[in-house]
Short mmCIF file of C-alpha atoms in Angstrom, two decimals:
data_model
loop_
_atom_site.label_atom_id
_atom_site.label_comp_id
_atom_site.label_asym_id
_atom_site.label_seq_id
_atom_site.Cartn_x
_atom_site.Cartn_y
_atom_site.Cartn_z
CA UNK A 226 69.99 -65.70 5.89
CA UNK A 227 67.36 -63.71 7.78
CA UNK A 228 67.36 -61.01 5.11
CA UNK A 229 66.69 -63.62 2.40
CA UNK A 230 63.72 -65.01 4.33
CA UNK A 231 62.35 -61.50 4.86
CA UNK A 232 62.72 -60.73 1.15
CA UNK A 233 60.83 -63.87 0.16
CA UNK A 234 58.13 -64.02 2.85
CA UNK A 235 57.35 -60.29 3.14
CA UNK A 236 56.53 -60.35 6.88
CA UNK A 237 54.94 -56.88 6.88
CA UNK A 238 52.34 -58.11 4.38
CA UNK A 239 51.73 -61.22 6.49
CA UNK A 240 51.13 -59.04 9.58
CA UNK A 241 48.68 -56.86 7.65
CA UNK A 242 46.68 -59.91 6.60
CA UNK A 243 46.47 -61.08 10.23
CA UNK A 244 45.04 -57.71 11.26
CA UNK A 245 42.43 -57.64 8.51
CA UNK A 246 38.84 -58.12 9.70
CA UNK A 247 37.47 -61.26 8.06
CA UNK A 248 34.02 -61.43 9.67
CA UNK A 249 31.57 -59.44 11.77
CA UNK A 250 28.88 -60.53 14.25
CA UNK A 251 25.39 -60.62 12.73
CA UNK A 252 24.10 -58.62 15.70
CA UNK A 253 25.87 -56.64 18.38
CA UNK A 254 27.22 -58.73 21.24
CA UNK A 255 25.46 -58.01 24.54
CA UNK A 256 26.56 -58.81 28.08
CA UNK A 257 25.27 -62.25 29.01
CA UNK A 258 25.16 -63.55 25.43
CA UNK A 259 26.11 -67.22 25.31
CA UNK A 260 26.51 -67.49 21.57
CA UNK A 261 27.34 -65.33 18.59
CA UNK A 262 27.04 -65.90 14.86
CA UNK A 263 29.58 -64.30 12.56
CA UNK A 264 29.03 -63.34 8.93
CA UNK A 265 32.17 -63.58 6.77
CA UNK A 266 33.18 -60.43 4.91
CA UNK A 267 33.42 -60.50 1.16
CA UNK A 268 37.05 -61.36 0.34
CA UNK A 269 36.61 -60.75 -3.34
CA UNK A 270 36.09 -63.52 -5.82
CA UNK A 271 39.38 -65.31 -6.41
CA UNK A 272 39.33 -68.46 -8.54
CA UNK A 273 39.58 -70.72 -5.49
CA UNK A 274 36.45 -69.16 -3.93
CA UNK A 275 34.56 -69.40 -7.23
CA UNK A 276 35.39 -73.10 -7.53
CA UNK A 277 34.37 -73.76 -3.94
CA UNK A 278 31.03 -71.99 -4.44
CA UNK A 279 30.44 -73.95 -7.66
CA UNK A 280 30.97 -77.13 -5.61
CA UNK A 281 27.79 -76.24 -3.65
CA UNK A 282 29.23 -77.36 -0.32
CA UNK A 283 26.35 -77.10 2.15
CA UNK A 284 27.80 -79.35 4.85
CA UNK A 285 31.23 -80.19 6.23
CA UNK A 286 30.92 -83.58 4.50
CA UNK A 287 30.34 -81.78 1.18
CA UNK A 288 33.41 -79.57 1.81
CA UNK A 289 35.53 -82.64 2.64
CA UNK A 290 34.41 -84.48 -0.52
CA UNK A 291 35.14 -81.37 -2.60
CA UNK A 292 38.65 -81.12 -1.11
CA UNK A 293 39.33 -84.84 -1.70
CA UNK A 294 38.25 -84.55 -5.33
CA UNK A 295 40.36 -81.41 -5.83
CA UNK A 296 43.52 -82.43 -3.94
CA UNK A 297 43.45 -86.24 -4.24
CA UNK A 298 47.22 -86.77 -4.43
CA UNK A 299 48.37 -83.77 -2.34
CA UNK A 300 49.93 -84.30 1.08
CA UNK A 301 47.50 -83.83 3.97
CA UNK A 302 48.86 -85.38 7.18
CA UNK A 303 52.49 -85.96 8.09
CA UNK A 304 53.96 -87.88 11.00
CA UNK A 305 57.41 -88.91 12.18
CA UNK A 306 58.50 -91.87 14.30
CA UNK A 307 60.42 -91.22 17.51
CA UNK A 308 63.72 -93.05 17.09
CA UNK A 309 65.20 -92.04 20.41
CA UNK A 310 65.30 -89.53 23.25
CA UNK A 311 68.19 -87.65 24.82
CA UNK A 312 68.15 -85.55 27.98
CA UNK A 313 70.22 -82.38 27.79
CA UNK A 314 70.98 -80.45 30.97
CA UNK A 315 70.65 -76.70 30.47
CA UNK A 316 72.91 -74.12 32.14
CA UNK A 317 70.08 -73.30 34.58
CA UNK A 318 69.90 -76.95 35.67
CA UNK A 319 66.66 -77.78 33.89
CA UNK A 320 66.52 -80.88 31.75
CA UNK A 321 65.55 -80.49 28.12
CA UNK A 322 64.44 -83.69 26.39
CA UNK A 323 65.48 -83.86 22.74
CA UNK A 324 63.80 -86.26 20.37
CA UNK A 325 65.51 -87.99 17.49
CA UNK A 326 62.89 -88.24 14.78
CA UNK A 327 62.65 -90.31 11.63
CA UNK A 328 61.64 -89.14 8.19
CA UNK A 329 58.16 -87.81 7.52
CA UNK A 330 55.52 -90.28 6.39
CA UNK A 331 52.76 -88.55 4.48
CA UNK A 332 49.13 -89.40 3.87
CA UNK A 333 47.35 -87.79 0.94
CA UNK A 334 43.70 -86.75 0.76
CA UNK A 335 42.58 -89.96 -0.91
CA UNK A 336 44.26 -92.14 1.74
CA UNK A 337 42.74 -90.06 4.55
CA UNK A 338 39.32 -90.29 2.90
CA UNK A 339 39.53 -94.08 2.79
CA UNK A 340 40.09 -94.06 6.58
CA UNK A 341 37.25 -91.64 7.31
#
């Protein structure tokens, strides 16, 4: 099944995107500097970026409200209950604790916003 995953996920393209420079320091970093400000590089103008800019998000609160309005019913946070624990002794003598977990319980953006 590894070949199927590789065909779908295109790992070489994923690696290339990790290596891509996404921002540069506004000024050169000097020895003794205690802070640095980065300027994001232009990543083009995909629809998502256009919509975000049109939202005029000047603060983190603005960005959060924009995301809540856009993704109201989408899953945001997931958690699982611990139903039990089991200790498994490895061949090297170390104990590995396995958790038995319940189903995921999801919270959407709107539910998270009501808690914030």
